[in-house]
Each structure stands twice: as C-alpha cells, then as structure tokens.
Amino acid sequence: MSSQNEGSHTRNHVTGSAKNIVQAGHIHGDVHIHQSSSNPIDVALNELANAVRAQWKNEAAQRNLLDPAPLSVLWTATSPVKDHAGNIPGAFVGLSNESRNLADSFRSLPHRRLVVLGEGGAGKTTLAILLLLALLEEVAPDDPIPVLISIASWEPHQEHLHTWLSRKLEEHYPGLLRYGREIAQRIVTERRIMPVLDGLDEITAPRQAAALIALNRSLTSSDPIIITCRTEAYNYAIQAGDVLRAATTVHAQPVSPNSVIDYLRSSTPPNRIRQWYPVFEHIKTWPNSPATLTLTTPLMVSLAKAVYAYSPIPPIELLDTRRFPDRSSIENHLLDSLLPSLYHIHPQPPTPGRRSQNRPYSPVKASTQLTFLARHLYKLNTRDFAWWQLKYATPTFIFGFTAWLLYTITIAVSAIALESVDSTTNFYMLLGSYLTLSIVIWIWCSTHSRKLIPPIRAFSSATRASKRMSTYALKVLMRSFAFTAAMGVVFLISIGPLIRSFDLEDPAKTLGSTTVPALVLVLVGRLLWRGTIKNLWTPLTEMDASTPPRTLKSDRTVNMLILANLIPMLIAYTLWTRSIMAPTVGIPLILGFFLSSSWWNFTVSRFWLALTGRTPLRLMRFLEDAHERGVLRQVGGLYQFRHARLHDHLLNRSN
C-alpha cells in the first residue's frame, strides 16, 4: 500500500501484510487499537459506559457544570482523616474546572481510591460527576467503568456490597438485562465497574461505620472506588469503624475572592454586571465579613448567582450587617430566595417526548408543594423520592374506598350484562357474593396499602432480539399446548370426582362444558402472555439510564397489557358458560392484581394529594419541571433535592 501527499515530500509505503495501519501527520502519546468483542460482558460494558456518560452529561448540563467558565474550586489531599501514610503513596490535587487534570491525578494514585470530604455545599457531588465524566473520556480496555450511585439505600448489615451494586445496576440501567439475567452480577463480581458512592453522610451513623467496614472486606487491593461524605460524618464513622483502607482523602479549599469575582463576572449578563461591583470590592477588602465568608462555598456562590440573575433587588443588600449580622442569616436568605427566583423565570422550553409545553408554576405554590415533598421524605427517613412510595402520604382508608367503588361499578356493569344475556341469572347469589367480597376488598386494600410493592420492571432477558421470530413463535405454540394439556389433566383429576359426586343428569356434559372453555382460554391467555407481555419485557432500544417518568410509564403499560389480556378472557368465559361464578370470582381476582399495582396506588395518591392542595394533579410533570429548573436531580429512577441544604431548609421552615 502506498500513499503520497501531493505537493509535499511526504510518502508512506508499506510492503507485506499488516492487520491495522494508522496514518497521521503527528501522533502524541500511544496508539491503542481496540478490536470489537463478541463477549456479552464487553458489549454490555460498552453500552453501559455510553449510558452513564449520557446520563451524567445531561445532569451536569442541568447543574451548569459545563459552562465555558465554571467556578474554580481547589481540591487537595490535606485532610488528616486518612489511612497510614505508607498505604497511600501518592498525592491528589486539582481544580474542579480542569477535569482532565482531575482524571490524571486520580489515575496517578496507586490504588485509585478517593474519599471526597467537605461541608454541605462544598461541591463534593460536583467533583464526583466531573471526575466520572473525565474518566469516561479515556477508558482503556481493562479499565472499570465508573458508575455513580447514591449510597443511601445500602444496608451493609443485610446486603453484601456486590449484591447491592448488582441490584442498583439493574434498577438504574435496566437495558443490561438484554445480555442475561446475571449480567449485572457478573459485571460486579468480575470487578468491571468502579463504584462512585455518593452521600455516605446520608445514612445513619451506625450504618456509616458498618459501610466502611464492609467496603474494606469486599474490596481487593486493585479495586478502585470514590466516596463522597461530609467531613464531620466521616470523622464519626472512622472513630466507630475504620478508614477506607489505602484511600486518599481530599478536601475542598475555600473559594478565593478572585475565583468568586471571575465566575460571577463571566456568568452574569453584561447589562447587570455593574450591580456586583460593590460586592466585588467588599469581599476583596473585608475577608472576615459575613458576606465574604458566605461566598467561600460553591453552593452559596451558585445560589447568589441564581437569586440575583434577574432580581430587581441588587446584591448589595448582602452587605447590610444590620439585616444580615452573620453568615447563617445570609445563607438562609439565599435559600429562601432561591425558589422564588427560579420560578419567576419564564417557562421552560418544551422537552422532546412531552405531549405539551410546561405550564408556569406559581412560586408560592411551587414552594409549598416542594416543602410537602421534603416533609414526606423526612417521614420516610430518606432523601430519595420514589414515586411508588407516594402512597405513604395517603390515608389507608382512601385505598379501601376507591377499591370498593371500582368493584361496585364493575359488579353493576356485569349484572346488567348478564341480565341481557340470561334472564335466569341468580341475582341473590350475585348480591350475596358482592356484599361479602366488597367488605373483603375494602379491608384488604386498606390494610395492604402500606406494603411496599415495587414497580414492574419492564425488561427481561427471556427473549433475545437475535432469535428468529418464526422459531420463537413455534416454541411458544408448542409450550403453550403442553402447558394447557397439563392443566387439563390436573383439572380433571381434581374437579372430576367432585362433579361426579353431585346428582347430575349428565356429569360428563357438565364437566366438559366447564373444562373445555377454561382450557381454551388458558391456551389463548398463555399465547397472549408469551406473545405480548413477555416481548414487552425485552428492551428493543439502546440502553438508557432509568428515569422516574420512564419507570412510571413502564409500570402502567405492563399493567394495562395484563388487564387487556385478562378482561377479554373473563368476558368470553362468562358468555360461553352463562355462569355468574365467572364474574363473581374472576372480577375480585383481576381487581386484586390491579389494585395492588404501584401505578394504581400512585394514581390514587396523586389525586388525593391534589384534592387536598398538597401537590399538583400532574405531579410527575411538576417534578420533571423542577428537575429542569435545577431544584431536583435525577438518580436513576429516583428524584432528590439537588442541594441537601435546600431540603433541610424547607424542613426547618415548615416546622
């Protein structure tokens, strides 16, 4: 092969055979050629890396972390709460706005273990996100994929680290199940991911110490890990347990006045920059004033920027020491002003996939509804909002009443339909069954509404896309016939003697009139199940990170499809046999399944909370809007307040 650049003296000439050829004018560093792999784990990891990168790039954009001139925060390994010096021969230093240098500093650590410490609002999660994205920019073939997971749900006394990580991978990235039921477990046990565990301080103190001990037992010397935690909580945890062995601890340095000035100057609209001049002069002149001390943390700097970006009141009010005599008074003022400033801004632009444009929300109502959300999470002792746990904010009798009402309407419709088909229907028997079962349904739904039933995960590895549909359809048909035949044998053995014991003119005819319709419907039902619902559980698109709206839609779709299979079967069986027993028994069974679904409980809860004025009727849309405004953040299928300080502030204000 030869190649010559016209008009120059450069000429490339290759003789013999070569598997890979790279031509370039200048090459800096090594050249890595990665061949495509057929190993399911390698393919799954490649898609996982893309999904993680897309997820946290979007979240970083929502947080304004990808601005051309972000706030510069210096992180240094100066914290005394670390392992023995001989176990951590390496140093970590970097600026938050230099992500490539952060990644290089992390890779230079011998064990690649990092504990990120700081006070509330120091930017610990921000550093974790930026470091994760920087590491994903250059991933060697054998490098583990960094995955950021909130540690709040881990119970180290009850669940091994690998079991918990596998479960969180399946929850946050359900597309992994395309590659097998055990793919997440294999990825974790083969140490192909690097956990980035956010918020060790968000679990109880005994669990913090237990978590550090469990991590030391589960990690090998070559396992990298990143943990974020508040300094005070980590100090307590290591006193009660142990440090994270061989880990470098880093701490955020206070943001310098020059960094604050540079950031606010570059991020403020030019026509409003002059209003900041008195503040700039003040923080350079008075280093120990309340305003200067407040603006030493990234959180407060970002809040000040958001609050005064479009406010008619200039930020010079922060210098009023009579109104704000100390640092905490300024911080509370900024936290109080954040939601009104965010919700006074014009409505958010339409988002792809939305049916309609976001409606504007009143700042007062939004603040009230977010305060209710904060109190709801406090009662559950968590910072994670899971939509399927909203039922805990609803009185139990509401679920019993709605179940009874739905059952009553269904029975009434069934009675009218049966009367039109068969005028000899025994309505006294139907009425007695209704009264009995309605009481049972009310009690059952009222007592079981507190039980946590997670949403149906609309993914499974039962059917691989690579299978030919004709082969799959034949297997489904053969297995369904075999299943139906087996059910027929069981039915005849168990019910046949009972029917023959009755004084019937033709027991065989009676047995056939009940068995044949039932078996036909069993066959049809199994074919519908295998052909629709099981295929629905097979992901057909590229793997994306799980989100709250996606999990809600998935749970609703699966439940609707199951009902779409069961209801026609019940109607067909009733019309075929002319028996009132079918609706009398079948309707409660179908309703029992439907009323225990996560989607139904969420729907009842949001209607009740909207009627009582605590949340908007379109709650999920409100939460999506809050995420886009920067009030909430997404962590897999969960929402969290973007700032824990804001969460705590709303709680304190409500009390």
XYZ file of C-alpha atoms in Angstrom:
655
model
C 0.000 0.000 0.000
C 1.259 3.432 -0.773
C 0.029 6.925 -0.092
C 1.525 10.186 -1.264
C 0.561 13.724 -0.310
C 0.521 15.870 -3.466
C 2.704 18.946 -3.266
C 4.872 17.650 -0.440
C 7.707 15.232 0.131
C 5.667 13.013 2.475
C 5.233 9.486 1.143
C 4.032 6.399 3.003
C 4.883 2.954 1.656
C 4.014 -0.405 3.258
C 5.073 -3.807 1.973
C 3.956 -7.176 3.267
C 0.840 -7.787 5.338
C -0.447 -5.642 8.184
C -3.554 -6.082 10.288
C -4.008 -2.437 11.320
C -2.496 0.660 9.735
C -2.709 4.158 11.229
C -1.647 7.203 9.212
C -1.392 10.636 10.816
C 0.656 13.772 10.471
C 1.572 13.908 14.163
C 0.892 11.423 16.956
C 1.292 12.417 20.595
C 1.282 9.502 23.016
C 0.444 5.863 22.446
C -1.900 4.454 19.820
C -4.468 1.947 21.111
C -6.429 -0.184 18.642
C -9.421 -1.923 20.212
C -10.986 -4.778 18.290
C -14.715 -5.294 18.647
C -15.551 -8.039 21.113
C -18.259 -10.666 20.929
C -18.127 -11.230 24.686
C -21.548 -10.209 26.093
C -19.897 -8.557 29.090
C -17.667 -6.402 26.873
C -20.616 -5.370 24.699
C -22.740 -4.652 27.770
C -19.945 -2.608 29.353
C -19.558 -0.536 26.203
C -23.261 0.319 26.226
C -23.151 0.899 29.974
C -20.323 3.402 29.546
C -22.310 5.256 26.877
C -25.426 5.303 29.060
C -23.538 6.545 32.125
C -21.797 9.228 30.064
C -25.067 10.459 28.532
C -26.868 10.411 31.881
C -24.328 12.462 33.789
C -23.531 14.804 30.917
C -27.184 15.730 30.891
C -27.187 16.125 34.669
C -24.000 18.216 34.518
C -25.626 20.462 31.930
C -28.673 20.869 34.193
C -26.317 21.921 37.004
C -24.432 24.392 34.747
C -21.227 22.436 35.349
C -20.287 22.517 31.677
C -20.224 26.303 31.368
C -17.270 27.729 29.417
C -16.054 29.478 32.588
C -17.141 27.402 35.616
C -16.338 28.204 39.215
C -12.841 27.087 40.167
C -12.556 25.037 43.387
C -9.205 23.690 44.579
C -9.174 20.137 45.959
C -6.119 18.973 47.874
C -5.148 15.898 49.892
C -4.633 17.742 53.152
C -7.251 16.082 55.317
C -5.897 14.236 58.385
C -8.639 11.565 58.311
C -6.841 9.062 56.118
C -5.049 5.739 56.232
C -1.414 5.270 57.262
C 0.924 7.286 55.065
C 2.661 4.131 53.859
C -0.612 2.790 52.443
C -1.275 5.819 50.237
C 1.924 6.781 48.416
C 0.506 9.385 46.108
C -0.986 12.842 46.043
C -4.172 14.277 44.642
C -4.538 17.904 43.715
C -6.712 19.542 41.122
C -9.102 22.316 40.198
C -12.737 21.476 39.577
C -12.674 23.387 36.285
C -9.766 21.300 34.936
C -11.391 17.904 34.542
C -8.542 16.324 32.580
C -6.070 17.142 35.339
C -8.503 15.703 37.889
C -8.582 12.430 35.978
C -4.788 12.361 35.688
C -4.407 12.979 39.424
C -6.812 10.150 40.188
C -5.072 7.733 37.816
C -1.741 8.562 39.459
C -2.969 7.181 42.787
C -1.541 3.662 43.261
C -4.834 2.169 44.460
C -7.175 4.663 42.779
C -9.244 5.154 45.904
C -10.563 8.575 46.814
C -12.673 9.930 49.675
C -14.102 13.369 48.884
C -14.816 15.335 52.065
C -16.282 18.741 52.737
C -19.081 20.607 54.410
C -22.546 20.931 52.962
C -22.371 22.839 49.695
C -18.633 22.295 49.203
C -19.184 20.662 45.810
C -18.497 17.016 46.675
C -21.071 15.583 44.267
C -19.973 18.083 41.629
C -16.400 16.829 41.868
C -17.615 13.219 41.648
C -19.630 13.955 38.488
C -16.824 15.890 36.792
C -14.283 13.216 37.687
C -16.584 10.475 36.393
C -17.064 12.251 33.059
C -13.327 12.897 32.740
C -12.506 9.240 33.401
C -15.057 8.134 30.803
C -13.382 10.285 28.152
C -10.382 7.952 28.108
C -11.249 4.384 29.073
C -8.645 1.706 28.430
C -9.894 -1.814 27.569
C -9.238 -3.154 31.066
C -10.356 -0.050 32.960
C -13.501 -0.434 35.081
C -16.443 1.764 34.122
C -17.167 4.441 36.763
C -20.816 4.352 37.854
C -22.226 6.938 40.272
C -24.743 5.515 42.760
C -26.320 7.062 45.834
C -25.278 5.012 48.848
C -28.409 5.940 50.819
C -30.233 2.661 50.084
C -27.429 0.308 51.144
C -27.928 -1.739 54.298
C -24.421 -3.151 54.871
C -25.623 -5.428 57.692
C -28.200 -7.071 55.416
C -26.773 -6.966 51.889
C -23.307 -7.682 50.539
C -21.709 -4.889 48.549
C -21.726 -6.934 45.321
C -25.384 -7.895 45.742
C -26.382 -4.287 46.323
C -24.313 -2.980 43.404
C -25.808 -5.618 41.088
C -29.314 -4.640 42.133
C -28.659 -0.919 41.650
C -27.170 -1.552 38.202
C -30.330 -3.392 37.143
C -32.535 -0.648 38.577
C -30.639 2.288 37.072
C -29.714 0.648 33.740
C -32.414 -1.974 33.038
C -31.228 -2.429 29.451
C -28.387 -4.540 30.844
C -30.834 -7.421 31.226
C -30.768 -7.878 27.469
C -27.458 -9.626 27.952
C -28.700 -12.119 30.516
C -30.299 -12.260 33.926
C -26.935 -12.441 35.678
C -25.061 -9.885 33.573
C -25.067 -7.228 36.316
C -23.839 -9.724 38.875
C -21.056 -10.868 36.537
C -20.010 -7.285 35.845
C -19.750 -6.578 39.562
C -18.078 -9.821 40.642
C -15.559 -9.573 37.800
C -14.834 -6.029 39.012
C -15.635 -4.341 35.706
C -17.162 -1.220 37.278
C -15.745 1.372 39.652
C -18.331 2.420 42.263
C -18.677 6.160 42.796
C -20.703 6.156 46.009
C -22.316 9.500 46.727
C -23.569 10.627 50.133
C -22.142 8.374 52.834
C -23.355 11.003 55.314
C -26.971 10.485 54.186
C -27.256 7.149 56.002
C -27.461 6.734 59.768
C -24.274 6.904 61.830
C -24.142 3.168 62.687
C -24.598 2.304 59.012
C -21.788 4.686 58.047
C -19.287 2.816 60.203
C -20.663 -0.542 59.051
C -20.417 0.575 55.420
C -16.710 1.411 55.727
C -16.007 -1.943 57.385
C -17.988 -3.775 54.692
C -16.146 -1.904 51.932
C -12.765 -2.884 53.352
C -13.864 -6.518 53.477
C -15.335 -6.558 49.971
C -12.680 -4.629 48.025
C -9.439 -6.177 46.845
C -6.191 -4.234 46.651
C -6.795 -3.473 42.965
C -10.402 -2.283 43.297
C -10.796 1.485 42.732
C -13.563 3.441 44.418
C -14.702 7.022 45.055
C -16.815 8.054 48.064
C -18.277 11.439 48.984
C -19.138 12.353 52.572
C -19.389 15.324 54.885
C -16.266 15.743 56.977
C -17.994 15.543 60.351
C -19.866 12.357 59.431
C -16.695 10.701 58.124
C -14.820 11.593 61.306
C -17.525 9.899 63.357
C -17.620 6.845 61.075
C -13.881 6.197 61.282
C -13.955 6.556 65.054
C -16.689 3.919 65.273
C -15.352 1.742 62.467
C -12.345 2.172 60.205
C -10.979 4.399 57.472
C -11.331 3.316 53.872
C -8.042 1.484 53.502
C -5.463 2.818 51.019
C -7.725 5.744 50.122
C -6.576 9.313 49.614
C -8.834 11.859 51.286
C -9.304 15.240 49.649
C -10.946 18.371 50.936
C -12.215 21.481 49.177
C -10.334 24.671 49.873
C -12.440 27.803 50.441
C -13.247 29.552 47.192
C -10.949 32.542 46.862
C -12.360 36.056 46.318
C -10.678 36.230 42.912
C -12.361 32.966 41.824
C -15.729 34.276 43.000
C -15.255 37.536 41.129
C -14.090 35.825 37.935
C -17.017 33.399 37.999
C -19.724 35.981 38.691
C -18.232 38.402 36.191
C -18.239 35.794 33.398
C -21.662 34.282 34.189
C -23.659 37.471 34.790
C -25.304 39.218 31.808
C -23.200 42.246 30.749
C -26.028 44.702 31.414
C -26.254 43.566 35.056
C -22.592 43.150 35.978
C -22.287 46.657 37.442
C -24.614 45.783 40.336
C -21.983 43.302 41.563
C -19.144 45.854 41.730
C -19.776 46.875 45.379
C -19.820 43.195 46.390
C -16.588 42.517 44.484
C -14.863 45.397 46.224
C -16.200 44.305 49.614
C -15.040 40.667 49.501
C -11.548 41.787 48.436
C -11.335 44.315 51.270
C -13.086 42.523 54.150
C -12.066 38.832 54.199
C -13.839 38.041 57.514
C -17.171 39.761 56.904
C -20.413 37.697 56.834
C -20.823 38.236 53.087
C -17.243 37.202 52.282
C -17.398 34.091 54.474
C -20.718 33.098 52.912
C -19.278 33.275 49.410
C -16.457 30.823 50.173
C -18.515 27.721 49.279
C -19.565 26.775 45.739
C -23.187 26.265 46.815
C -23.621 29.792 48.149
C -21.861 31.320 45.153
C -24.202 29.464 42.790
C -27.224 30.456 44.892
C -26.184 34.110 44.832
C -25.816 33.944 41.074
C -29.263 32.321 40.653
C -31.054 34.633 43.100
C -29.757 37.916 41.644
C -29.599 36.905 37.984
C -32.976 38.522 37.203
C -33.890 40.084 40.541
C -34.809 43.786 40.623
C -33.046 43.994 44.003
C -29.258 44.379 43.654
C -26.912 42.050 45.580
C -25.550 44.987 47.569
C -28.212 44.099 50.161
C -25.943 41.218 51.239
C -23.569 43.814 52.723
C -26.192 45.144 55.165
C -24.836 43.905 58.510
C -27.913 45.093 60.435
C -30.148 42.857 58.345
C -27.566 40.080 57.962
C -25.353 40.138 61.066
C -23.772 36.738 60.467
C -23.071 34.102 57.862
C -26.091 31.914 58.661
C -28.525 34.798 58.135
C -27.184 35.380 54.619
C -27.301 31.651 53.838
C -30.931 31.436 54.997
C -31.793 34.483 52.911
C -30.282 32.939 49.777
C -32.060 29.627 50.405
C -35.354 31.470 50.991
C -34.927 33.424 47.757
C -33.863 30.520 45.534
C -37.269 29.023 44.701
C -38.987 32.380 44.002
C -36.119 33.344 41.701
C -36.184 30.034 39.811
C -39.970 30.020 39.374
C -40.187 33.688 38.360
C -38.116 32.890 35.294
C -40.060 32.315 32.064
C -41.447 28.788 31.499
C -39.011 26.103 30.447
C -38.822 25.201 26.729
C -40.671 22.079 25.542
C -38.822 18.813 26.039
C -38.756 16.042 23.380
C -41.261 13.361 24.298
C -43.556 15.741 26.178
C -47.156 15.945 24.993
C -47.392 19.651 25.759
C -45.271 22.550 26.849
C -44.566 23.028 30.539
C -47.099 25.231 32.275
C -45.788 28.021 34.502
C -45.964 27.300 38.225
C -46.671 29.904 40.874
C -43.567 30.499 43.026
C -45.687 30.365 46.191
C -47.458 27.139 45.228
C -44.250 25.544 43.996
C -42.535 26.366 47.280
C -45.457 24.931 49.279
C -45.557 21.743 47.224
C -41.806 21.223 47.405
C -41.976 21.758 51.163
C -44.571 18.984 51.368
C -42.251 16.767 49.339
C -39.386 17.489 51.750
C -41.587 16.599 54.741
C -42.759 13.414 53.023
C -39.148 12.296 52.538
C -38.315 13.214 56.125
C -41.113 10.969 57.407
C -39.718 8.120 55.312
C -36.208 8.859 56.641
C -34.737 9.191 53.154
C -33.636 11.795 50.638
C -34.781 9.694 47.669
C -38.228 10.347 46.217
C -39.592 7.139 44.689
C -42.976 7.683 43.054
C -44.169 4.224 44.155
C -43.702 5.301 47.795
C -46.051 8.285 47.489
C -48.839 6.069 48.870
C -47.313 6.512 52.328
C -48.548 10.118 52.226
C -52.160 8.980 51.685
C -54.587 7.717 54.376
C -55.173 3.973 54.113
C -58.976 4.266 54.003
C -58.688 6.115 50.675
C -57.323 2.988 49.013
C -60.108 0.883 50.556
C -62.798 3.317 49.395
C -61.505 3.548 45.817
C -61.200 -0.251 45.636
C -64.771 -0.704 46.887
C -66.078 1.918 44.457
C -64.317 0.332 41.493
C -65.541 -3.129 42.482
C -69.132 -1.878 42.878
C -69.153 -0.285 39.438
C -67.667 -3.399 37.855
C -70.200 -5.735 39.503
C -73.098 -3.462 38.465
C -71.970 -3.473 34.850
C -71.524 -7.257 34.975
C -75.024 -7.756 36.409
C -76.607 -5.660 33.667
C -74.633 -7.548 31.022
C -75.610 -10.942 32.469
C -79.281 -9.982 32.606
C -79.235 -9.103 28.924
C -77.670 -12.480 28.134
C -79.521 -14.758 30.557
C -82.648 -13.642 32.420
C -82.441 -16.652 34.773
C -79.331 -15.337 36.495
C -79.500 -15.794 40.260
C -79.032 -12.199 41.358
C -79.478 -13.039 45.035
C -76.378 -15.191 44.824
C -74.607 -12.422 42.945
C -75.700 -9.844 45.541
C -74.566 -12.004 48.436
C -71.205 -12.631 46.818
C -70.851 -8.919 46.092
C -71.571 -7.861 49.682
C -69.144 -10.411 51.080
C -66.326 -9.738 48.643
C -66.749 -5.954 48.758
C -66.087 -5.998 52.505
C -63.090 -8.267 51.967
C -61.697 -5.989 49.232
C -62.145 -2.850 51.367
C -60.357 -4.407 54.340
C -57.620 -5.959 52.195
C -56.828 -2.755 50.285
C -56.884 -0.669 53.456
C -54.505 -2.973 55.325
C -52.187 -3.859 52.426
C -51.785 -0.351 51.002
C -48.804 0.208 53.314
C -46.891 -2.756 51.927
C -44.147 -1.738 49.540
C -44.695 -3.248 46.091
C -42.012 -2.014 43.704
C -42.961 -1.196 40.121
C -42.832 -3.884 37.472
C -39.520 -3.753 35.666
C -40.451 -3.761 32.001
C -37.358 -5.579 30.902
C -36.379 -9.222 30.872
C -33.830 -11.418 29.206
C -36.337 -14.123 28.324
C -36.380 -13.282 24.629
C -33.239 -12.167 22.855
C -33.605 -9.950 19.813
C -31.207 -12.191 17.933
C -33.701 -15.077 17.896
C -35.676 -15.628 14.748
C -39.335 -14.802 15.325
C -40.553 -17.908 13.485
C -38.534 -20.218 15.735
C -39.653 -18.343 18.802
C -43.331 -18.438 17.756
C -43.166 -22.208 17.174
C -41.624 -22.767 20.604
C -44.289 -20.601 22.240
C -47.066 -22.520 20.463
C -45.700 -25.957 21.405
C -45.043 -24.982 25.017
C -48.486 -23.408 25.331
C -50.199 -26.570 24.083
C -48.149 -28.655 26.506
C -48.964 -26.290 29.366
C -52.690 -26.380 28.527
C -52.723 -30.178 28.319
C -51.060 -30.419 31.705
C -53.598 -28.007 33.187
C -56.430 -30.107 31.716
C -55.121 -33.275 33.332
C -54.785 -31.537 36.696
C -58.286 -30.077 36.372
C -59.881 -33.431 35.509
C -58.109 -35.237 38.340
C -59.046 -32.624 40.939
C -62.522 -31.484 39.815
C -63.835 -34.595 38.047
C -64.586 -36.644 41.186
C -66.283 -33.638 42.785
C -68.650 -33.171 39.831
C -69.442 -36.906 39.663
C -70.435 -36.809 43.338
C -73.278 -34.388 42.553
C -76.644 -35.726 41.496
C -76.429 -34.546 37.888
C -78.217 -35.949 34.859
C -75.104 -35.839 32.697
C -71.898 -35.336 34.727
C -69.711 -35.777 31.652
C -71.521 -32.992 29.821
C -71.288 -30.712 32.843
C -67.607 -31.432 33.200
C -66.994 -30.787 29.522
C -68.996 -27.552 29.481
C -66.809 -26.118 32.224
C -63.456 -27.673 31.365
C -63.296 -27.031 27.617
C -63.951 -23.254 27.801
C -61.489 -22.922 30.656
C -58.732 -24.778 28.805
C -59.319 -22.846 25.587
C -58.999 -19.592 27.495
C -55.889 -20.877 29.281
C -54.325 -21.615 25.889
C -55.295 -18.227 24.467
C -54.143 -16.462 27.603
C -50.750 -18.136 27.575
C -50.258 -17.299 23.901
C -51.181 -13.678 24.571
C -48.860 -13.600 27.576
C -45.895 -15.040 25.746
C -46.583 -13.064 22.587
C -47.198 -9.619 24.024
C -46.253 -9.069 27.636
C -43.098 -11.190 27.708
C -41.969 -9.493 24.497
C -42.693 -6.128 26.086
C -40.215 -7.047 28.807
C -37.497 -7.334 26.179
C -35.856 -3.927 25.552
C -35.864 -3.045 21.879
C -33.938 0.219 22.051
C -30.462 1.199 23.099
C -29.793 1.068 26.809
C -30.599 4.312 28.589
C -30.450 5.211 32.229
C -33.675 4.631 34.117
C -35.655 7.789 34.936
C -38.753 8.336 37.128
C -41.095 9.088 34.174
C -39.785 6.048 32.301
C -40.312 3.664 35.222
C -43.827 5.035 35.811
C -44.770 4.650 32.155
C -43.292 1.159 32.095
C -45.282 0.022 35.127
C -48.501 1.488 33.735
C -48.006 -0.095 30.306
C -47.359 -3.565 31.660
C -50.378 -3.400 33.973
C -52.634 -2.208 31.160
C -51.471 -5.019 28.890
C -52.094 -7.622 31.566
C -55.620 -6.261 32.039
C -56.102 -6.246 28.271
C -55.352 -9.981 28.318
C -57.395 -10.927 31.400
C -60.614 -8.952 30.872
C -61.486 -10.362 27.390
C -60.816 -13.863 28.713
C -63.212 -13.312 31.624
C -65.912 -11.900 29.336
C -65.515 -14.771 26.868
C -65.715 -17.389 29.605
C -68.818 -15.765 31.106
C -70.637 -15.616 27.759
C -69.591 -19.166 26.894
C -70.638 -20.833 30.149
C -73.521 -18.468 31.089
C -72.274 -18.748 34.667
C -72.394 -15.998 37.276
C -69.483 -17.618 39.085
C -67.039 -16.325 36.489
C -67.582 -12.603 37.193
C -68.251 -13.209 40.883
C -64.870 -14.857 41.381
C -62.899 -13.539 38.405
C -63.553 -9.831 38.946
C -62.153 -9.757 42.506
C -59.070 -11.654 41.354
C -58.419 -9.242 38.491
C -59.115 -6.217 40.674
C -56.880 -7.636 43.388
C -53.991 -7.682 40.935
C -54.787 -4.254 39.520
C -55.371 -2.519 42.857
C -52.045 -3.759 44.226
C -50.043 -2.289 41.341
C -47.646 0.571 42.019
C -49.129 2.680 39.234
C -52.661 2.458 40.672
C -51.510 3.386 44.173
C -49.563 6.330 42.748
C -52.611 7.467 40.750
C -54.899 7.326 43.790
C -52.316 9.152 45.896
C -51.715 11.978 43.453
C -55.469 12.577 43.032
C -55.936 12.656 46.811
C -52.956 14.953 47.372
C -54.124 17.250 44.564
C -57.620 17.444 46.097
C -56.090 18.406 49.442
C -53.838 21.018 47.777
C -50.509 19.462 48.684
C -49.286 18.542 45.198
C -50.343 19.400 41.644
C -52.508 16.882 39.806
C -49.841 16.334 37.154
C -47.232 15.529 39.766
C -44.698 13.826 37.525
C -44.732 16.776 35.134
C -44.178 19.121 38.076
C -41.196 17.037 39.221
C -39.729 16.987 35.709
C -40.079 20.764 35.579
C -38.380 21.095 38.979
C -35.524 18.966 37.684
C -35.123 21.169 34.614
C -35.105 24.296 36.787
C -32.314 22.841 38.907
C -34.355 22.240 42.073
C -34.226 18.439 41.853
C -31.760 15.976 40.413
C -32.294 12.509 38.953
C -30.540 9.462 40.361
C -31.734 6.517 38.311
C -35.472 6.141 38.827
C -35.432 8.480 41.827
C -35.550 12.219 42.445
C -33.520 14.042 45.080
C -33.276 17.683 46.030
C -30.274 18.974 44.160
C -28.947 20.579 47.324
C -29.298 18.802 50.658
C -29.108 22.243 52.288
C -32.273 23.277 50.427
C -34.014 20.082 51.548
C -33.081 20.755 55.174
C -34.019 24.426 54.885
C -37.527 23.611 53.635
C -37.959 21.216 56.548
C -36.841 23.782 59.108
C -39.062 26.445 57.607
C -42.115 24.156 57.686
C -41.507 23.410 61.365
